[in-house]
mmCIF file of C-alpha atoms in Angstrom:
data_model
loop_
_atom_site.group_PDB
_atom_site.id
_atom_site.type_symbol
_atom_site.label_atom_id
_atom_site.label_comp_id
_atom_site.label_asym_id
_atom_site.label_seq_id
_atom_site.Cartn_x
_atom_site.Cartn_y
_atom_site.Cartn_z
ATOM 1 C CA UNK A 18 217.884 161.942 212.847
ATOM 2 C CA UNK A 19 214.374 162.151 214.729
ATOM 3 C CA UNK A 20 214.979 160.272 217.853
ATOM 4 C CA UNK A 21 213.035 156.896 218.180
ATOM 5 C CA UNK A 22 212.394 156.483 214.508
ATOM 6 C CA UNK A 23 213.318 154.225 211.564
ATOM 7 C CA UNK A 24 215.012 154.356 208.137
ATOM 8 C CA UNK A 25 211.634 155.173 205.927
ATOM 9 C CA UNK A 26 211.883 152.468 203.075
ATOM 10 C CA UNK A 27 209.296 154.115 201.281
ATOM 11 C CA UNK A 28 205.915 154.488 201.498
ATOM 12 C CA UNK A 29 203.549 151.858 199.953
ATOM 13 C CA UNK A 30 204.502 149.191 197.754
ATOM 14 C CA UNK A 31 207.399 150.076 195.789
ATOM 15 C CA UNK A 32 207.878 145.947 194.975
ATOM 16 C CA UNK A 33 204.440 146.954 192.802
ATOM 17 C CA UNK A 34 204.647 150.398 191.808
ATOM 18 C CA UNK A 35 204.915 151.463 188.200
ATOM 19 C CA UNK A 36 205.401 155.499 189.165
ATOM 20 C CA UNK A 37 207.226 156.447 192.225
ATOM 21 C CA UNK A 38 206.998 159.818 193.486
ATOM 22 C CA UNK A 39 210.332 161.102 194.573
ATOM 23 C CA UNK A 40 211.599 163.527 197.774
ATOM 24 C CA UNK A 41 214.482 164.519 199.863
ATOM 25 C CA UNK A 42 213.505 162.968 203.331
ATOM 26 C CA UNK A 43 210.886 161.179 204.924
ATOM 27 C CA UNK A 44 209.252 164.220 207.029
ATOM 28 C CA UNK A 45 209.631 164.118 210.956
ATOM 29 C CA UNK A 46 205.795 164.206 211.082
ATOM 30 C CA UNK A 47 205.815 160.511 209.971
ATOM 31 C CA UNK A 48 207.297 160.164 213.140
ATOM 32 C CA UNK A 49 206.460 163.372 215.868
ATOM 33 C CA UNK A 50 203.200 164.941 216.828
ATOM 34 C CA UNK A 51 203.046 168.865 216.267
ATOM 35 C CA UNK A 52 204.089 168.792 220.041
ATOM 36 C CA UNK A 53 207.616 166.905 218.760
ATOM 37 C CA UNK A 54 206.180 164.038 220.844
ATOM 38 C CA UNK A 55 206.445 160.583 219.261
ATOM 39 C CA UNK A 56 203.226 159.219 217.829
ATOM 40 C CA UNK A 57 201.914 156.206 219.594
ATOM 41 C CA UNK A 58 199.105 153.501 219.060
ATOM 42 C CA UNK A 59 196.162 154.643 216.304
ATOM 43 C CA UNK A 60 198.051 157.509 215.037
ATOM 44 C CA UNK A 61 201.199 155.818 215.075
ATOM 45 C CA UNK A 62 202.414 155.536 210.769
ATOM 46 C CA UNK A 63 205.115 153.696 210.884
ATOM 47 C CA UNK A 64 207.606 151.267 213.351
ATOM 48 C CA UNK A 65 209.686 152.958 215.621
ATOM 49 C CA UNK A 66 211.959 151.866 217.739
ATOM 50 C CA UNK A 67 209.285 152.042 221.228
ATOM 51 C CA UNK A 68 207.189 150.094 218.687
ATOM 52 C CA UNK A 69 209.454 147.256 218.465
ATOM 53 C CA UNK A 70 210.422 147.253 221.828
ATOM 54 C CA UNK A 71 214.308 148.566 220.488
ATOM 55 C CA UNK A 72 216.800 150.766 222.508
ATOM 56 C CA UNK A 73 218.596 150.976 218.586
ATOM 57 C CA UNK A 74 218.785 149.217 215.529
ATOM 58 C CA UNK A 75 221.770 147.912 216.244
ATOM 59 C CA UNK A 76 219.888 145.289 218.297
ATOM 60 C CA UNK A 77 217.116 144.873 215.456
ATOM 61 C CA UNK A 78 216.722 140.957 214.872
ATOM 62 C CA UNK A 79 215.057 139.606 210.901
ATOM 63 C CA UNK A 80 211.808 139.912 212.984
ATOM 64 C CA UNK A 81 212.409 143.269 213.501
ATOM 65 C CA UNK A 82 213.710 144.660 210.283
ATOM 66 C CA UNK A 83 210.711 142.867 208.560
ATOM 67 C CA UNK A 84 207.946 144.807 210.595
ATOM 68 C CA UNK A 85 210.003 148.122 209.635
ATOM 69 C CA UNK A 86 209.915 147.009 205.981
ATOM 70 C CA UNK A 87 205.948 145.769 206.163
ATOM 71 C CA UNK A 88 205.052 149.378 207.663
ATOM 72 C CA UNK A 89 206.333 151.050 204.656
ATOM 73 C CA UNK A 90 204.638 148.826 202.247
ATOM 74 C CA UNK A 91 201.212 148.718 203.947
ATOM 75 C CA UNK A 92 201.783 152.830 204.860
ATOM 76 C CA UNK A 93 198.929 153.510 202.524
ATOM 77 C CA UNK A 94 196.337 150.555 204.047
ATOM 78 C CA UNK A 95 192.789 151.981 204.676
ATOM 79 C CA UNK A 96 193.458 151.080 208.806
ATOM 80 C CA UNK A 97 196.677 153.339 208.851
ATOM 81 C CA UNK A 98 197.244 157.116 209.328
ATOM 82 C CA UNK A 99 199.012 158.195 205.689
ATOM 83 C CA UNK A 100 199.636 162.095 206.240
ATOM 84 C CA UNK A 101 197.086 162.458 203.436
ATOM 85 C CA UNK A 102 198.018 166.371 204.014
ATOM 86 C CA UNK A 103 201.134 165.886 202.162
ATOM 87 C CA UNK A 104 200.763 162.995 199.698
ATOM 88 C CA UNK A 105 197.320 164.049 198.463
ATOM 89 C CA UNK A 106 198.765 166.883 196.585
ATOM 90 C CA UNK A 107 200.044 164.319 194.118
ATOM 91 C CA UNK A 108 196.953 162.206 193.564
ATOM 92 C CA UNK A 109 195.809 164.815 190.673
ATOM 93 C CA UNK A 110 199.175 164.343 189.100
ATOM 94 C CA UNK A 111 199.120 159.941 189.671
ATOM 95 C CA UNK A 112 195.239 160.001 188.713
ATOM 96 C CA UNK A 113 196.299 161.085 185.087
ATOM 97 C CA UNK A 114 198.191 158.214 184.497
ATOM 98 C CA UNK A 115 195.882 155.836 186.376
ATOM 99 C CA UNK A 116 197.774 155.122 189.150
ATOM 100 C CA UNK A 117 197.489 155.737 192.990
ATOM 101 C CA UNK A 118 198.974 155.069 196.106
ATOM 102 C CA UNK A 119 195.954 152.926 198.173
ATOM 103 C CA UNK A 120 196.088 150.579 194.773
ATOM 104 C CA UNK A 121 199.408 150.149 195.090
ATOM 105 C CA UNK A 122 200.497 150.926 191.403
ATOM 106 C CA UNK A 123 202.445 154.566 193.018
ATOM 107 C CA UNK A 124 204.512 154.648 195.554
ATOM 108 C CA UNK A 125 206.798 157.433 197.440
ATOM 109 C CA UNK A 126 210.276 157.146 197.731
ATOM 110 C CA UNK A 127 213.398 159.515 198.557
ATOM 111 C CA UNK A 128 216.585 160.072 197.863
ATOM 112 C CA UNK A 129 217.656 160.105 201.964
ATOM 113 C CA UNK A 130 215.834 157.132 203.952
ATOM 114 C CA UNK A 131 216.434 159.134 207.403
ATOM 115 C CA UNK A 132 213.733 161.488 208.662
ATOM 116 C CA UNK A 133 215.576 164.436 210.367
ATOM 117 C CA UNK A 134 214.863 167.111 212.894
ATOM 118 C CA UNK A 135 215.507 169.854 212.014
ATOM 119 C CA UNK A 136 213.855 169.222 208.540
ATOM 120 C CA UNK A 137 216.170 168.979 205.619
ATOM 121 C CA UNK A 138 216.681 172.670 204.329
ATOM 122 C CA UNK A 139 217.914 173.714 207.824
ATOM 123 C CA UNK A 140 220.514 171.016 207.996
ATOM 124 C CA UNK A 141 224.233 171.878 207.053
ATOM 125 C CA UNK A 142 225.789 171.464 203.976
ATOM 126 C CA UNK A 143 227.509 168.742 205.099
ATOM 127 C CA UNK A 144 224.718 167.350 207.436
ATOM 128 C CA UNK A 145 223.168 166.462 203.446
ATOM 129 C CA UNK A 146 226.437 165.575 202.054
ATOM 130 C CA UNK A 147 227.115 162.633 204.354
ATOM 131 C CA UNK A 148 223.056 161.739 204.008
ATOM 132 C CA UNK A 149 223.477 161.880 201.006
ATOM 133 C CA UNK A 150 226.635 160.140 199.869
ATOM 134 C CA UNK A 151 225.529 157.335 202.478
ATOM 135 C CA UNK A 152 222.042 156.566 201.391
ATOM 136 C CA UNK A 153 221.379 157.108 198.084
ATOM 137 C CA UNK A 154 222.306 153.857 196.673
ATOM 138 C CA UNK A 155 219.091 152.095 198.281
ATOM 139 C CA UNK A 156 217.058 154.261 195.902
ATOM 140 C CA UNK A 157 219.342 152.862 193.005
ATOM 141 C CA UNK A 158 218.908 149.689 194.326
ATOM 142 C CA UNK A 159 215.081 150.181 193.969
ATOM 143 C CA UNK A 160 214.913 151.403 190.456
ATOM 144 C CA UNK A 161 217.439 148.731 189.465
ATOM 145 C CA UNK A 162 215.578 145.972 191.021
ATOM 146 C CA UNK A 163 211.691 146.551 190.840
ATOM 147 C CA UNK A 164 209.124 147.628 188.496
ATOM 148 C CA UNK A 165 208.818 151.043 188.772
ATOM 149 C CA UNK A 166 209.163 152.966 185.141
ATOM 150 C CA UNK A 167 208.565 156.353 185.775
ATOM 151 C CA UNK A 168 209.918 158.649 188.386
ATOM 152 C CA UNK A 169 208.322 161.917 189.615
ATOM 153 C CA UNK A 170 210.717 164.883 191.133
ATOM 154 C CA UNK A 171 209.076 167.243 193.221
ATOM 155 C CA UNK A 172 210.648 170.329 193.159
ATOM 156 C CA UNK A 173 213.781 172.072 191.875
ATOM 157 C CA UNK A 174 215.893 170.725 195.239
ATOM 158 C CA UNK A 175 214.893 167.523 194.237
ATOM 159 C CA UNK A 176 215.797 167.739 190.650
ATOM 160 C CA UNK A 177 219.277 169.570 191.712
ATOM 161 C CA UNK A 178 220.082 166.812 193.752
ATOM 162 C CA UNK A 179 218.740 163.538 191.884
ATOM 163 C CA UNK A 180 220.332 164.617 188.759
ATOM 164 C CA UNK A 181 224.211 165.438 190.798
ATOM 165 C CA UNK A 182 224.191 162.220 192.472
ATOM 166 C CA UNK A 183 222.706 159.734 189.638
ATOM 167 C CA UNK A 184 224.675 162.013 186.355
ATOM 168 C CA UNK A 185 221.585 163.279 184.781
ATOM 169 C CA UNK A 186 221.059 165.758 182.536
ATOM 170 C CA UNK A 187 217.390 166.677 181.842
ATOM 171 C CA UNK A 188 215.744 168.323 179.225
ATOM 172 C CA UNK A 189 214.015 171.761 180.789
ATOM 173 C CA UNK A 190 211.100 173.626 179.155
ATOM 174 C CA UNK A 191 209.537 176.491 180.978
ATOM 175 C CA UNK A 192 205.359 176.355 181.646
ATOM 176 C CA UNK A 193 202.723 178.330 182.842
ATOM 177 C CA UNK A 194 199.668 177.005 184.813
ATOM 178 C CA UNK A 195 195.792 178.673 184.047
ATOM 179 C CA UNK A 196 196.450 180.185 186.851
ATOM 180 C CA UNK A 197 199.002 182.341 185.647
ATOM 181 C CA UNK A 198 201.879 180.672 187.579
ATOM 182 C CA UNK A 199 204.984 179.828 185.783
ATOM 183 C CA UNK A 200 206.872 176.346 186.368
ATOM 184 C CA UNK A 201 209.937 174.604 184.909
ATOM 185 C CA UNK A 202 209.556 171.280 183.831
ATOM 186 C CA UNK A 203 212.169 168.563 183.473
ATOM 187 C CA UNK A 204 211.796 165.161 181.418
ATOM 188 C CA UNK A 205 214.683 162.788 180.279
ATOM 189 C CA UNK A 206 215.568 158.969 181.302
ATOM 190 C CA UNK A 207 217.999 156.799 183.172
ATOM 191 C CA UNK A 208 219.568 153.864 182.244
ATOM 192 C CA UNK A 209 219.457 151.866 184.620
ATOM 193 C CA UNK A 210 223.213 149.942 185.824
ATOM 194 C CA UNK A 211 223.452 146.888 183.931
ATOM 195 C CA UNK A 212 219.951 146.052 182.557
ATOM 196 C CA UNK A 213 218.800 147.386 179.170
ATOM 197 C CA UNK A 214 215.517 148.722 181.112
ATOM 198 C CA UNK A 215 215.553 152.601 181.770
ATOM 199 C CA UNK A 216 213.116 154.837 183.864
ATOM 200 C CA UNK A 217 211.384 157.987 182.397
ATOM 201 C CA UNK A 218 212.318 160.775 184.808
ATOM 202 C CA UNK A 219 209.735 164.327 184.869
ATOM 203 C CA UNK A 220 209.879 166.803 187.625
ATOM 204 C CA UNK A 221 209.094 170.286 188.134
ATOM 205 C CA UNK A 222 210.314 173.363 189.635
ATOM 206 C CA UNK A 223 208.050 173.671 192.494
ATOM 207 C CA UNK A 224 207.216 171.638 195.520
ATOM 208 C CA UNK A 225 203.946 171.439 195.785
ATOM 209 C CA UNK A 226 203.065 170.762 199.216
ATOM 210 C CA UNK A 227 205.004 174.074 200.508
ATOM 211 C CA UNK A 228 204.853 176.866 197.326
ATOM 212 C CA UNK A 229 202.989 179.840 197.429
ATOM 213 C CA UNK A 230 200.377 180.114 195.272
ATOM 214 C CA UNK A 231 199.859 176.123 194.086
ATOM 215 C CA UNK A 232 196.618 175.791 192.982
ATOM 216 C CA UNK A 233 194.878 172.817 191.586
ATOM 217 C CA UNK A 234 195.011 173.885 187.883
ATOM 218 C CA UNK A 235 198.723 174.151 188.285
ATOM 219 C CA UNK A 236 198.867 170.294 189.724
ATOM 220 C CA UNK A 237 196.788 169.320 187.321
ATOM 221 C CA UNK A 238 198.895 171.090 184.338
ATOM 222 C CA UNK A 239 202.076 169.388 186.120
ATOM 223 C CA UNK A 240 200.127 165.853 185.286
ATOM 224 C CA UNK A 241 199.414 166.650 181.902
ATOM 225 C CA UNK A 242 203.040 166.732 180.945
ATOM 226 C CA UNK A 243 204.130 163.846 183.484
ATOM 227 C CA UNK A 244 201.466 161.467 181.760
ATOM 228 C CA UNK A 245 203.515 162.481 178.348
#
């Protein structure tokens, strides 16, 4: 776990959100500097434990735990410091089905609440195991309990690993971008536990932040077949 920081609910307002974007991890630059130095004041994103005056959240009081929460929901405010680096790649993908994070109708979520350092695909096996038997039923929780309807997996780890924990088998149909770049692309739903409501679930092969070679025609083919 990055040292200092808090569980990542999600970023924006998932209460709202109709599509929710879907990771691993929160990164550790929601939390660290390129120096691994804790951002502070202005470029600070979200609470951390210096911010709430906390040695750990084992002494976190409602107070507390409701400032962590409102710095998730408000992450995308026009006064805050989004890492529009990273969630900007997805806005050509959310703008075909008229939704966005600053409105409020998209939202981010992941499968792990806990930033880490080292980032996620240098932990151990069983570093993501324990993460991941631990903390994945919050983001059941949140499907089974909000509004969101469709669900957005980006990248093949993040298919392989939604689809183990929550029993999914999706439908896969291979793609390639004007570009010339060729993709997987996943679609299926999930019922959600006990309601008759279920989620349409698309994803893709490639992460788009970090792949070689991701242009914007290849996002932009990616959103044509989410918006479907």
């Amino acid at each position: 776990m990055v040292k200092k920081a808090t569980p990542v609910l999600g970023f924006g307002n998932f209460f709202r959100a109709r599509v929710a974007t879907l990771g691993l991890n929160p990164s550790k630059k929601e939390f660290l500097d390129h120096n691994g130095k804790l951002l502070t004041g202005a470029n600070r994103r979200l609470e951390s434990l210096e911010s709430l005056g906390l040695r750990s959240l084992a002494g976190a009081t409602i107070k507390h735990r409701r400032l962590i929460l409102d710095s998730c929901l408000s992450y995308f405010d026009i006064d805050k410091n989004p890492y529009v680096r990273w969630f900007g790649r997805f806005e050509p993908i959310l703008k075909q089905m008229n939704v966005s994070f600053e409105k409020g109708t998209a939202c981010h979520l992941d499968l792990v609440q806990t930033p880490t350092d080292p980032v996620w695909s240098y932990l151990s096996r069983q570093d993501k195991e324990y993460y991941l038997k631990h903390e994945r039923w919050f983001l059941a929780e949140q499907l089974n309990n909000h509004h969101i309807n469709k669900l957005l997996l980006n990248g093949k780890s993040v298919v392989k690993a939604f689809c183990q924990y929550f029993h999914l088998t999706l439908t896969t149909s291979k793609h390639r971008s004007p570009c010339g770049k060729s993709f997987e692309f996943f679609a299926g739903q999930i019922k959600l536990k006990g309601s008759q409501r279920r989620i349409d679930v698309r994803g893709w092969s490639i992460n788009i932040q970090s792949s070689y070679g991701v242009t914007s025609d290849l996002v932009c083919t990616i959103g044509s077949l989410c918006k479907k």
